[in-house]
Amino acid sequence: MQSGGVSDKNALANAERKDYYGILGVTKTSSEAEIKSAYRKLAMKYHPDKNPNSPEAAEKFKDISIAFAVLSDPTKKHRYDCGMDSTDNFDGINVDEIGSVGRLFGAMFSKLGVPLPTQISPNVLGTARQICRKESDARVQEVVLGQTYKATIPKSEAAWYWLEVDEQTSEAGVLVHCLSTASSKYKVILFDKDGGTRQFEDSSKKSRLGTEVDMYFVSWDRFNLSDLFPLKFMTEDEVPITFRRLDGFESSLNLLLNPGRHLFCVYGDNWINDVKFQIQFLACCPREGEAGNIVRNIQETESKMSRKKTQLQKFQTEYMAAKKAFEEAEKKLKEESDEITQLLKDRQSSYDKYKQMAKDKYAQRQLQQQQMNGANGAAGAGGSWFGSIFGS
């Protein structure tokens, strides 16, 4: 049985999960530049060359390096923020580094519903920095709130958008909605003022309309439900899917868009075909009247889901222990049933043999009697024959 081991392994992984933000002294809302700056300062302080013969400094430097490796990579950071293990061997797949066979393989897995995280192309990340430094001639669409923008982009390329946010819109909040009726795979990315990746969301199938992304930049507490499950869970078929449905349900970063210009892009994650989509940038409704009631309903529902996730984690341990005990009891019951069946067969066989021995004893006597009767009959018949010939 592996069920107990699976639960123990997941519990151990959660217990050993390190706070990479705390290690670097930053927060989830820190920009890419702030993360790099914090890393440089700590790396200089704890570098082995500056701390010879110090195991503590060497271990600290290792933790700092791992934390930076995760938080500086948009894909790994996203997985870490969703509660996934970013230090395992399942790294993101860079579509620029695999051939056509690999892309076809990835497309097959996507059709099967297996989520494959992909890295953002270095070319796109470089273009974002150039746009923010006004060193790029890339076309950037100036956004009008409420207007729908449609586009088609090749895989691993991006469509760019400048969003201007005023004080009123910043306070109310912003909603970015992107839809692909062709069910294309893509990312919507928000960059910071230096062109570093600040936040991104992967498209997912939320309705019959196609694949969607909803990015909320609001002041009220909310949660995200990510579809990016670790592939290692695919092998844990002993754990019912009910225990996995809220794995990607985590507290949101709750970023706000301050007044000013903000750079967005839609990045094509399709493996083979172009990405077709439409996108809208919307100012949220003030939290008054009906809108306020809806927000309260959302928060109450998400609060219940958060508690349910905690309850399921506890119940999973109890369930798997009960399942293991039940399976062991079933195995024991089968062994007992098989043993009883064999005992009944052995008993019947022995009785049959005993009965046959008794019958064989009488059958032998009857055969002997028949033989004797046959001999006596033959003798009597012989005397009568000779008497008939010679007389008396």
mmCIF file of C-alpha atoms in Angstrom:
data_model
loop_
_atom_site.group_PDB
_atom_site.id
_atom_site.type_symbol
_atom_site.label_atom_id
_atom_site.label_comp_id
_atom_site.label_asym_id
_atom_site.label_seq_id
_atom_site.Cartn_x
_atom_site.Cartn_y
_atom_site.Cartn_z
ATOM 1 C CA MET A 1 0.000 0.000 0.000
ATOM 2 C CA GLN A 2 1.139 3.509 -0.872
ATOM 3 C CA SER A 3 -1.770 5.567 0.369
ATOM 4 C CA GLY A 4 -0.259 6.269 3.770
ATOM 5 C CA GLY A 5 3.029 7.171 2.118
ATOM 6 C CA VAL A 6 1.335 9.638 -0.237
ATOM 7 C CA SER A 7 -0.324 11.505 2.616
ATOM 8 C CA ASP A 8 2.879 11.499 4.643
ATOM 9 C CA LYS A 9 4.858 12.768 1.657
ATOM 10 C CA ASN A 10 2.450 15.648 1.006
ATOM 11 C CA ALA A 11 2.379 16.585 4.683
ATOM 12 C CA LEU A 12 6.176 16.515 4.814
ATOM 13 C CA ALA A 13 6.441 18.667 1.683
ATOM 14 C CA ASN A 14 4.140 21.273 3.222
ATOM 15 C CA ALA A 15 6.061 21.184 6.513
ATOM 16 C CA GLU A 16 9.412 21.649 4.755
ATOM 17 C CA ARG A 17 8.166 24.353 2.381
ATOM 18 C CA LYS A 18 10.364 27.398 2.842
ATOM 19 C CA ASP A 19 9.245 31.019 2.772
ATOM 20 C CA TYR A 20 11.235 32.344 -0.185
ATOM 21 C CA TYR A 21 9.827 35.834 0.275
ATOM 22 C CA GLY A 22 10.920 35.835 3.910
ATOM 23 C CA ILE A 23 14.365 34.510 2.998
ATOM 24 C CA LEU A 24 14.932 37.445 0.643
ATOM 25 C CA GLY A 25 13.118 39.941 2.864
ATOM 26 C CA VAL A 26 10.555 40.877 0.205
ATOM 27 C CA THR A 27 6.794 40.465 -0.232
ATOM 28 C CA LYS A 28 4.501 38.995 -2.887
ATOM 29 C CA THR A 29 3.876 42.490 -4.231
ATOM 30 C CA SER A 30 7.593 43.307 -4.596
ATOM 31 C CA SER A 31 8.700 44.133 -8.117
ATOM 32 C CA GLU A 32 11.279 42.165 -10.061
ATOM 33 C CA ALA A 33 13.807 44.956 -9.494
ATOM 34 C CA GLU A 34 13.198 44.880 -5.720
ATOM 35 C CA ILE A 35 13.668 41.104 -5.638
ATOM 36 C CA LYS A 36 16.945 41.396 -7.554
ATOM 37 C CA SER A 37 18.185 44.180 -5.287
ATOM 38 C CA ALA A 38 17.393 42.197 -2.140
ATOM 39 C CA TYR A 39 19.146 39.142 -3.556
ATOM 40 C CA ARG A 40 22.309 41.073 -4.461
ATOM 41 C CA LYS A 41 22.617 42.539 -0.956
ATOM 42 C CA LEU A 42 22.146 39.189 0.769
ATOM 43 C CA ALA A 43 24.395 37.351 -1.697
ATOM 44 C CA MET A 44 27.205 39.819 -1.047
ATOM 45 C CA LYS A 45 26.734 39.417 2.698
ATOM 46 C CA TYR A 46 26.667 35.606 2.806
ATOM 47 C CA HIS A 47 28.883 34.736 -0.169
ATOM 48 C CA PRO A 48 31.270 31.846 0.708
ATOM 49 C CA ASP A 49 34.260 33.922 -0.398
ATOM 50 C CA LYS A 50 33.449 36.463 2.324
ATOM 51 C CA ASN A 51 32.634 33.803 4.914
ATOM 52 C CA PRO A 52 35.288 31.099 4.624
ATOM 53 C CA ASN A 53 34.887 28.064 6.885
ATOM 54 C CA SER A 54 31.347 29.086 7.837
ATOM 55 C CA PRO A 55 28.794 26.285 7.205
ATOM 56 C CA GLU A 56 25.992 28.589 8.418
ATOM 57 C CA ALA A 57 26.823 31.245 5.815
ATOM 58 C CA ALA A 58 27.137 28.595 3.091
ATOM 59 C CA GLU A 59 23.694 27.195 3.955
ATOM 60 C CA LYS A 60 22.223 30.704 4.044
ATOM 61 C CA PHE A 61 23.750 31.504 0.655
ATOM 62 C CA LYS A 62 22.245 28.313 -0.745
ATOM 63 C CA ASP A 63 18.768 29.233 0.543
ATOM 64 C CA ILE A 64 19.105 32.754 -0.878
ATOM 65 C CA SER A 65 20.125 31.397 -4.277
ATOM 66 C CA ILE A 66 17.243 28.929 -4.420
ATOM 67 C CA ALA A 67 14.750 31.584 -3.333
ATOM 68 C CA PHE A 68 15.979 33.970 -6.024
ATOM 69 C CA ALA A 69 15.951 31.230 -8.680
ATOM 70 C CA VAL A 70 12.254 30.650 -7.967
ATOM 71 C CA LEU A 71 11.047 34.220 -7.445
ATOM 72 C CA SER A 72 12.962 35.641 -10.414
ATOM 73 C CA ASP A 73 11.383 33.151 -12.831
ATOM 74 C CA PRO A 74 7.759 34.135 -13.623
ATOM 75 C CA THR A 75 6.584 30.544 -14.144
ATOM 76 C CA LYS A 76 8.241 29.133 -11.030
ATOM 77 C CA LYS A 77 7.093 32.113 -8.973
ATOM 78 C CA HIS A 78 3.529 31.596 -10.170
ATOM 79 C CA ARG A 79 3.624 27.911 -9.217
ATOM 80 C CA TYR A 80 5.142 28.756 -5.822
ATOM 81 C CA ASP A 81 2.436 31.358 -5.158
ATOM 82 C CA CYS A 82 -0.184 28.708 -5.999
ATOM 83 C CA GLY A 83 1.211 26.445 -3.297
ATOM 84 C CA MET A 84 3.124 24.152 -5.651
ATOM 85 C CA ASP A 85 6.616 22.773 -5.203
ATOM 86 C CA SER A 86 8.971 24.805 -7.408
ATOM 87 C CA THR A 87 12.133 22.967 -6.437
ATOM 88 C CA ASP A 88 11.235 19.593 -7.938
ATOM 89 C CA ASN A 89 12.348 18.271 -11.317
ATOM 90 C CA PHE A 90 9.229 19.406 -13.177
ATOM 91 C CA ASP A 91 10.473 22.628 -14.680
ATOM 92 C CA GLY A 92 8.467 24.690 -17.103
ATOM 93 C CA ILE A 93 8.670 23.795 -20.775
ATOM 94 C CA ASN A 94 10.179 26.415 -23.036
ATOM 95 C CA VAL A 95 8.558 25.989 -26.437
ATOM 96 C CA ASP A 96 11.527 27.764 -28.022
ATOM 97 C CA GLU A 97 13.806 24.914 -26.960
ATOM 98 C CA ILE A 98 11.814 21.907 -28.209
ATOM 99 C CA GLY A 99 11.325 20.681 -31.767
ATOM 100 C CA SER A 100 8.172 19.940 -33.700
ATOM 101 C CA VAL A 101 7.896 16.486 -32.163
ATOM 102 C CA GLY A 102 7.986 18.013 -28.695
ATOM 103 C CA ARG A 103 5.358 20.574 -29.631
ATOM 104 C CA LEU A 104 3.097 17.830 -30.995
ATOM 105 C CA PHE A 105 3.636 15.838 -27.797
ATOM 106 C CA GLY A 106 2.684 18.903 -25.752
ATOM 107 C CA ALA A 107 -0.401 19.479 -27.888
ATOM 108 C CA MET A 108 -1.510 15.882 -27.303
ATOM 109 C CA PHE A 109 -1.191 16.333 -23.549
ATOM 110 C CA SER A 110 -3.106 19.623 -23.703
ATOM 111 C CA LYS A 111 -5.965 17.886 -25.520
ATOM 112 C CA LEU A 112 -5.980 15.193 -22.829
ATOM 113 C CA GLY A 113 -6.499 17.886 -20.212
ATOM 114 C CA VAL A 114 -3.036 17.645 -18.668
ATOM 115 C CA PRO A 115 -1.846 21.197 -17.856
ATOM 116 C CA LEU A 116 1.682 21.891 -19.037
ATOM 117 C CA PRO A 117 3.199 25.124 -17.691
ATOM 118 C CA THR A 118 5.281 27.037 -20.216
ATOM 119 C CA GLN A 119 7.898 29.704 -19.724
ATOM 120 C CA ILE A 120 7.560 33.174 -21.171
ATOM 121 C CA SER A 121 9.847 33.708 -24.127
ATOM 122 C CA PRO A 122 13.014 35.721 -23.305
ATOM 123 C CA ASN A 123 12.304 37.773 -26.437
ATOM 124 C CA VAL A 124 8.975 38.905 -25.002
ATOM 125 C CA LEU A 125 10.503 39.714 -21.606
ATOM 126 C CA GLY A 126 13.236 41.694 -23.349
ATOM 127 C CA THR A 127 10.695 43.569 -25.468
ATOM 128 C CA ALA A 128 8.773 44.569 -22.312
ATOM 129 C CA ARG A 129 11.895 46.183 -20.844
ATOM 130 C CA GLN A 130 12.618 47.962 -24.124
ATOM 131 C CA ILE A 131 9.040 49.295 -24.302
ATOM 132 C CA CYS A 132 9.280 50.677 -20.765
ATOM 133 C CA ARG A 133 12.624 52.309 -21.648
ATOM 134 C CA LYS A 134 11.094 53.605 -24.905
ATOM 135 C CA GLU A 135 13.701 51.689 -26.884
ATOM 136 C CA SER A 136 11.323 49.436 -28.830
ATOM 137 C CA ASP A 137 9.346 49.987 -32.004
ATOM 138 C CA ALA A 138 6.837 47.281 -31.043
ATOM 139 C CA ARG A 139 3.204 48.288 -31.609
ATOM 140 C CA VAL A 140 1.473 49.000 -28.284
ATOM 141 C CA GLN A 141 -2.289 49.564 -28.262
ATOM 142 C CA GLU A 142 -3.514 52.483 -26.175
ATOM 143 C CA VAL A 143 -6.470 51.114 -24.206
ATOM 144 C CA VAL A 144 -9.893 52.720 -23.952
ATOM 145 C CA LEU A 145 -11.784 51.290 -20.958
ATOM 146 C CA GLY A 146 -14.715 49.096 -21.991
ATOM 147 C CA GLN A 147 -13.608 48.703 -25.618
ATOM 148 C CA THR A 148 -13.054 45.183 -26.994
ATOM 149 C CA TYR A 149 -9.766 44.508 -28.791
ATOM 150 C CA LYS A 150 -9.423 41.457 -31.045
ATOM 151 C CA ALA A 151 -6.127 40.054 -32.281
ATOM 152 C CA THR A 152 -4.354 36.993 -33.655
ATOM 153 C CA ILE A 153 -0.752 36.339 -32.653
ATOM 154 C CA PRO A 154 1.734 33.559 -33.477
ATOM 155 C CA LYS A 155 2.860 31.179 -30.744
ATOM 156 C CA SER A 156 5.491 32.556 -28.361
ATOM 157 C CA GLU A 157 4.724 36.130 -29.448
ATOM 158 C CA ALA A 158 2.696 38.879 -27.763
ATOM 159 C CA ALA A 159 0.156 41.651 -28.319
ATOM 160 C CA TRP A 160 0.909 44.773 -26.238
ATOM 161 C CA TYR A 161 -1.404 47.203 -24.412
ATOM 162 C CA TRP A 162 -0.926 50.452 -22.467
ATOM 163 C CA LEU A 163 -3.573 51.030 -19.802
ATOM 164 C CA GLU A 164 -3.882 54.540 -18.326
ATOM 165 C CA VAL A 165 -5.404 54.487 -14.820
ATOM 166 C CA ASP A 166 -6.720 57.600 -13.079
ATOM 167 C CA GLU A 167 -7.427 58.124 -9.364
ATOM 168 C CA GLN A 168 -11.112 57.161 -9.582
ATOM 169 C CA THR A 169 -10.458 53.981 -11.557
ATOM 170 C CA SER A 170 -7.608 53.011 -9.235
ATOM 171 C CA GLU A 171 -9.902 53.257 -6.198
ATOM 172 C CA ALA A 172 -12.765 51.369 -7.859
ATOM 173 C CA GLY A 173 -10.489 48.644 -9.225
ATOM 174 C CA VAL A 174 -9.771 47.201 -12.654
ATOM 175 C CA LEU A 175 -10.919 43.955 -14.272
ATOM 176 C CA VAL A 176 -9.103 42.547 -17.308
ATOM 177 C CA HIS A 177 -11.115 39.939 -19.211
ATOM 178 C CA CYS A 178 -9.620 37.964 -22.092
ATOM 179 C CA LEU A 179 -11.527 35.326 -24.085
ATOM 180 C CA SER A 180 -10.581 32.935 -26.886
ATOM 181 C CA THR A 181 -13.578 31.299 -28.559
ATOM 182 C CA ALA A 182 -11.027 29.148 -30.414
ATOM 183 C CA SER A 183 -9.916 27.778 -27.000
ATOM 184 C CA SER A 184 -6.364 28.994 -27.574
ATOM 185 C CA LYS A 185 -3.782 28.686 -24.793
ATOM 186 C CA TYR A 186 -2.271 32.006 -23.678
ATOM 187 C CA LYS A 187 -1.139 34.174 -20.784
ATOM 188 C CA VAL A 188 -2.170 37.700 -19.800
ATOM 189 C CA ILE A 189 0.839 39.446 -18.246
ATOM 190 C CA LEU A 190 1.177 42.660 -16.225
ATOM 191 C CA PHE A 191 4.624 44.278 -16.159
ATOM 192 C CA ASP A 192 6.074 46.720 -13.645
ATOM 193 C CA LYS A 193 7.443 50.154 -14.553
ATOM 194 C CA ASP A 194 10.841 48.614 -15.432
ATOM 195 C CA GLY A 195 9.372 45.943 -17.698
ATOM 196 C CA GLY A 196 9.731 43.139 -15.160
ATOM 197 C CA THR A 197 6.963 40.553 -14.826
ATOM 198 C CA ARG A 198 4.662 41.611 -12.000
ATOM 199 C CA GLN A 199 1.797 39.149 -12.384
ATOM 200 C CA PHE A 200 0.358 36.797 -14.983
ATOM 201 C CA GLU A 201 -2.577 34.434 -15.390
ATOM 202 C CA ASP A 202 -2.820 31.349 -17.599
ATOM 203 C CA SER A 203 -5.922 30.802 -19.703
ATOM 204 C CA SER A 204 -8.295 28.060 -18.615
ATOM 205 C CA LYS A 205 -11.561 26.506 -19.717
ATOM 206 C CA LYS A 206 -14.178 28.177 -17.526
ATOM 207 C CA SER A 207 -17.258 27.925 -19.737
ATOM 208 C CA ARG A 208 -18.495 26.688 -23.094
ATOM 209 C CA LEU A 209 -17.422 29.978 -24.637
ATOM 210 C CA GLY A 210 -13.744 28.950 -24.734
ATOM 211 C CA THR A 211 -10.620 29.692 -22.702
ATOM 212 C CA GLU A 212 -10.627 32.765 -20.450
ATOM 213 C CA VAL A 213 -8.487 34.877 -18.150
ATOM 214 C CA ASP A 214 -9.904 37.201 -15.489
ATOM 215 C CA MET A 215 -7.428 39.468 -13.684
ATOM 216 C CA TYR A 216 -8.845 41.452 -10.756
ATOM 217 C CA PHE A 217 -7.025 44.466 -9.354
ATOM 218 C CA VAL A 218 -9.299 45.300 -6.418
ATOM 219 C CA SER A 219 -8.935 46.334 -2.779
ATOM 220 C CA TRP A 220 -11.056 43.559 -1.246
ATOM 221 C CA ASP A 221 -9.602 40.220 -0.207
ATOM 222 C CA ARG A 222 -10.147 37.451 -2.709
ATOM 223 C CA PHE A 223 -8.794 34.065 -3.792
ATOM 224 C CA ASN A 224 -7.555 32.578 -7.038
ATOM 225 C CA LEU A 225 -8.320 29.061 -8.269
ATOM 226 C CA SER A 226 -5.464 27.864 -10.449
ATOM 227 C CA ASP A 227 -5.831 24.936 -12.867
ATOM 228 C CA LEU A 228 -2.069 24.388 -12.911
ATOM 229 C CA PHE A 229 -1.885 21.135 -10.954
ATOM 230 C CA PRO A 230 1.452 19.384 -10.454
ATOM 231 C CA LEU A 231 1.811 16.392 -12.778
ATOM 232 C CA LYS A 232 3.037 14.239 -9.888
ATOM 233 C CA PHE A 233 -0.566 14.178 -8.648
ATOM 234 C CA MET A 234 -1.524 12.327 -11.826
ATOM 235 C CA THR A 235 0.234 9.228 -10.416
ATOM 236 C CA GLU A 236 -1.545 9.379 -7.065
ATOM 237 C CA ASP A 237 -4.593 7.487 -8.322
ATOM 238 C CA GLU A 238 -5.317 6.185 -4.827
ATOM 239 C CA VAL A 239 -6.312 9.691 -3.720
ATOM 240 C CA PRO A 240 -9.873 10.542 -4.869
ATOM 241 C CA ILE A 241 -10.089 13.627 -7.092
ATOM 242 C CA THR A 242 -12.347 15.328 -4.523
ATOM 243 C CA PHE A 243 -9.283 15.939 -2.358
ATOM 244 C CA ARG A 244 -7.516 17.654 -5.313
ATOM 245 C CA ARG A 245 -10.243 20.009 -6.525
ATOM 246 C CA LEU A 246 -9.234 22.856 -4.196
ATOM 247 C CA ASP A 247 -5.453 22.305 -4.414
ATOM 248 C CA GLY A 248 -5.055 25.429 -6.547
ATOM 249 C CA PHE A 249 -7.314 27.578 -4.337
ATOM 250 C CA GLU A 250 -5.020 30.158 -2.723
ATOM 251 C CA SER A 251 -5.238 33.675 -1.362
ATOM 252 C CA SER A 252 -4.821 36.245 -4.145
ATOM 253 C CA LEU A 253 -1.961 38.740 -4.296
ATOM 254 C CA ASN A 254 -4.563 41.544 -4.360
ATOM 255 C CA LEU A 255 -2.488 43.945 -6.441
ATOM 256 C CA LEU A 256 -3.825 47.410 -7.080
ATOM 257 C CA LEU A 257 -3.142 49.464 -10.179
ATOM 258 C CA ASN A 258 -1.953 52.845 -8.968
ATOM 259 C CA PRO A 259 -2.694 55.925 -11.070
ATOM 260 C CA GLY A 260 -0.441 55.975 -14.118
ATOM 261 C CA ARG A 261 0.423 53.852 -17.175
ATOM 262 C CA HIS A 262 0.550 50.067 -16.945
ATOM 263 C CA LEU A 263 1.921 47.687 -19.572
ATOM 264 C CA PHE A 264 0.041 44.455 -20.363
ATOM 265 C CA CYS A 265 0.451 41.800 -23.009
ATOM 266 C CA VAL A 266 -1.305 38.672 -24.210
ATOM 267 C CA TYR A 267 1.306 35.974 -24.783
ATOM 268 C CA GLY A 268 0.675 33.069 -27.177
ATOM 269 C CA ASP A 269 1.087 29.674 -25.481
ATOM 270 C CA ASN A 270 -0.374 27.553 -28.274
ATOM 271 C CA TRP A 271 1.850 24.666 -29.321
ATOM 272 C CA ILE A 272 1.124 24.752 -33.069
ATOM 273 C CA ASN A 273 -1.589 27.202 -34.143
ATOM 274 C CA ASP A 274 -1.846 30.973 -33.841
ATOM 275 C CA VAL A 275 -3.655 32.401 -30.816
ATOM 276 C CA LYS A 276 -6.974 34.165 -31.417
ATOM 277 C CA PHE A 277 -8.487 36.235 -28.624
ATOM 278 C CA GLN A 278 -10.407 39.324 -27.570
ATOM 279 C CA ILE A 279 -9.621 41.418 -24.513
ATOM 280 C CA GLN A 280 -11.377 44.103 -22.471
ATOM 281 C CA PHE A 281 -10.107 46.406 -19.721
ATOM 282 C CA LEU A 282 -12.949 47.379 -17.383
ATOM 283 C CA ALA A 283 -13.322 49.761 -14.461
ATOM 284 C CA CYS A 284 -14.982 47.920 -11.579
ATOM 285 C CA CYS A 285 -18.240 49.048 -9.994
ATOM 286 C CA PRO A 286 -18.055 50.856 -6.631
ATOM 287 C CA ARG A 287 -18.771 48.560 -3.680
ATOM 288 C CA GLU A 288 -22.232 49.980 -3.063
ATOM 289 C CA GLY A 289 -25.764 48.621 -3.442
ATOM 290 C CA GLU A 290 -26.045 45.470 -5.546
ATOM 291 C CA ALA A 291 -22.306 45.449 -6.391
ATOM 292 C CA GLY A 292 -21.478 45.529 -2.675
ATOM 293 C CA ASN A 293 -23.834 42.608 -2.037
ATOM 294 C CA ILE A 294 -22.199 40.578 -4.810
ATOM 295 C CA VAL A 295 -18.742 41.260 -3.378
ATOM 296 C CA ARG A 296 -19.905 40.130 0.069
ATOM 297 C CA ASN A 297 -21.365 36.941 -1.441
ATOM 298 C CA ILE A 298 -18.067 36.269 -3.226
ATOM 299 C CA GLN A 299 -16.090 36.754 -0.025
ATOM 300 C CA GLU A 300 -18.436 34.542 2.017
ATOM 301 C CA THR A 301 -18.274 31.778 -0.591
ATOM 302 C CA GLU A 302 -14.488 31.959 -0.870
ATOM 303 C CA SER A 303 -14.186 31.956 2.919
ATOM 304 C CA LYS A 304 -16.226 28.738 3.020
ATOM 305 C CA MET A 305 -14.043 27.258 0.260
ATOM 306 C CA SER A 306 -10.905 28.145 2.213
ATOM 307 C CA ARG A 307 -12.269 26.413 5.315
ATOM 308 C CA LYS A 308 -13.353 23.467 3.188
ATOM 309 C CA LYS A 309 -9.839 23.124 1.795
ATOM 310 C CA THR A 310 -8.430 22.961 5.340
ATOM 311 C CA GLN A 311 -11.097 20.438 6.353
ATOM 312 C CA LEU A 312 -10.365 18.292 3.301
ATOM 313 C CA GLN A 313 -6.663 18.223 4.125
ATOM 314 C CA LYS A 314 -7.507 16.829 7.556
ATOM 315 C CA PHE A 315 -10.189 14.513 6.215
ATOM 316 C CA GLN A 316 -7.819 13.171 3.538
ATOM 317 C CA THR A 317 -5.510 11.812 6.240
ATOM 318 C CA GLU A 318 -8.463 10.232 8.037
ATOM 319 C CA TYR A 319 -9.938 8.905 4.777
ATOM 320 C CA MET A 320 -6.700 7.360 3.545
ATOM 321 C CA ALA A 321 -6.114 5.724 6.938
ATOM 322 C CA ALA A 322 -9.675 4.360 6.915
ATOM 323 C CA LYS A 323 -9.285 3.239 3.295
ATOM 324 C CA LYS A 324 -6.035 1.471 4.123
ATOM 325 C CA ALA A 325 -7.650 -0.230 7.126
ATOM 326 C CA PHE A 326 -10.663 -1.205 4.981
ATOM 327 C CA GLU A 327 -8.463 -2.623 2.216
ATOM 328 C CA GLU A 328 -6.445 -4.564 4.773
ATOM 329 C CA ALA A 329 -9.707 -5.844 6.306
ATOM 330 C CA GLU A 330 -10.960 -6.834 2.832
ATOM 331 C CA LYS A 331 -7.694 -8.628 2.172
ATOM 332 C CA LYS A 332 -8.009 -10.412 5.511
ATOM 333 C CA LEU A 333 -11.637 -11.288 4.740
ATOM 334 C CA LYS A 334 -10.637 -12.771 1.368
ATOM 335 C CA GLU A 335 -7.867 -14.776 3.008
ATOM 336 C CA GLU A 336 -10.354 -16.095 5.593
ATOM 337 C CA SER A 337 -12.900 -16.897 2.861
ATOM 338 C CA ASP A 338 -10.272 -18.714 0.783
ATOM 339 C CA GLU A 339 -9.128 -20.667 3.850
ATOM 340 C CA ILE A 340 -12.710 -21.686 4.743
ATOM 341 C CA THR A 341 -13.340 -22.751 1.135
ATOM 342 C CA GLN A 342 -10.197 -24.890 1.188
ATOM 343 C CA LEU A 343 -11.097 -26.396 4.582
ATOM 344 C CA LEU A 344 -14.551 -27.321 3.299
ATOM 345 C CA LYS A 345 -12.982 -28.956 0.243
ATOM 346 C CA ASP A 346 -10.463 -30.836 2.412
ATOM 347 C CA ARG A 347 -13.238 -31.946 4.782
ATOM 348 C CA GLN A 348 -15.460 -33.197 1.968
ATOM 349 C CA SER A 349 -12.543 -34.934 0.294
ATOM 350 C CA SER A 350 -11.637 -36.737 3.512
ATOM 351 C CA TYR A 351 -15.238 -37.836 4.119
ATOM 352 C CA ASP A 352 -15.460 -39.064 0.528
ATOM 353 C CA LYS A 353 -12.267 -41.077 0.975
ATOM 354 C CA TYR A 354 -13.474 -42.509 4.313
ATOM 355 C CA LYS A 355 -16.826 -43.505 2.826
ATOM 356 C CA GLN A 356 -15.147 -45.057 -0.188
ATOM 357 C CA MET A 357 -12.853 -47.110 2.049
ATOM 358 C CA ALA A 358 -15.913 -48.465 3.868
ATOM 359 C CA LYS A 359 -17.599 -49.320 0.591
ATOM 360 C CA ASP A 360 -14.430 -50.873 -0.819
ATOM 361 C CA LYS A 361 -14.272 -53.256 2.198
ATOM 362 C CA TYR A 362 -17.758 -54.629 1.523
ATOM 363 C CA ALA A 363 -17.209 -54.676 -2.196
ATOM 364 C CA GLN A 364 -14.177 -56.898 -1.651
ATOM 365 C CA ARG A 365 -16.160 -59.319 0.566
ATOM 366 C CA GLN A 366 -18.962 -59.475 -1.982
ATOM 367 C CA LEU A 367 -16.461 -60.269 -4.703
ATOM 368 C CA GLN A 368 -14.967 -63.021 -2.603
ATOM 369 C CA GLN A 369 -18.439 -64.441 -1.844
ATOM 370 C CA GLN A 370 -19.359 -64.363 -5.486
ATOM 371 C CA GLN A 371 -16.170 -66.169 -6.351
ATOM 372 C CA MET A 372 -16.865 -68.812 -3.688
ATOM 373 C CA ASN A 373 -20.456 -69.250 -4.845
ATOM 374 C CA GLY A 374 -19.232 -69.618 -8.357
ATOM 375 C CA ALA A 375 -16.769 -72.344 -7.361
ATOM 376 C CA ASN A 376 -19.390 -74.296 -5.354
ATOM 377 C CA GLY A 377 -21.838 -74.126 -8.180
ATOM 378 C CA ALA A 378 -19.320 -75.486 -10.586
ATOM 379 C CA ALA A 379 -18.526 -78.443 -8.257
ATOM 380 C CA GLY A 380 -22.212 -79.468 -7.862
ATOM 381 C CA ALA A 381 -22.826 -79.340 -11.546
ATOM 382 C CA GLY A 382 -19.836 -81.678 -12.160
ATOM 383 C CA GLY A 383 -21.161 -84.503 -9.802
ATOM 384 C CA SER A 384 -24.530 -84.615 -11.507
ATOM 385 C CA TRP A 385 -22.962 -84.963 -14.954
ATOM 386 C CA PHE A 386 -20.790 -87.943 -14.064
ATOM 387 C CA GLY A 387 -23.744 -89.581 -12.292
ATOM 388 C CA SER A 388 -25.865 -89.298 -15.384
ATOM 389 C CA ILE A 389 -23.250 -91.105 -17.412
ATOM 390 C CA PHE A 390 -22.249 -94.008 -15.146
ATOM 391 C CA GLY A 391 -25.349 -94.291 -13.015
ATOM 392 C CA SER A 392 -25.235 -95.275 -9.332
#
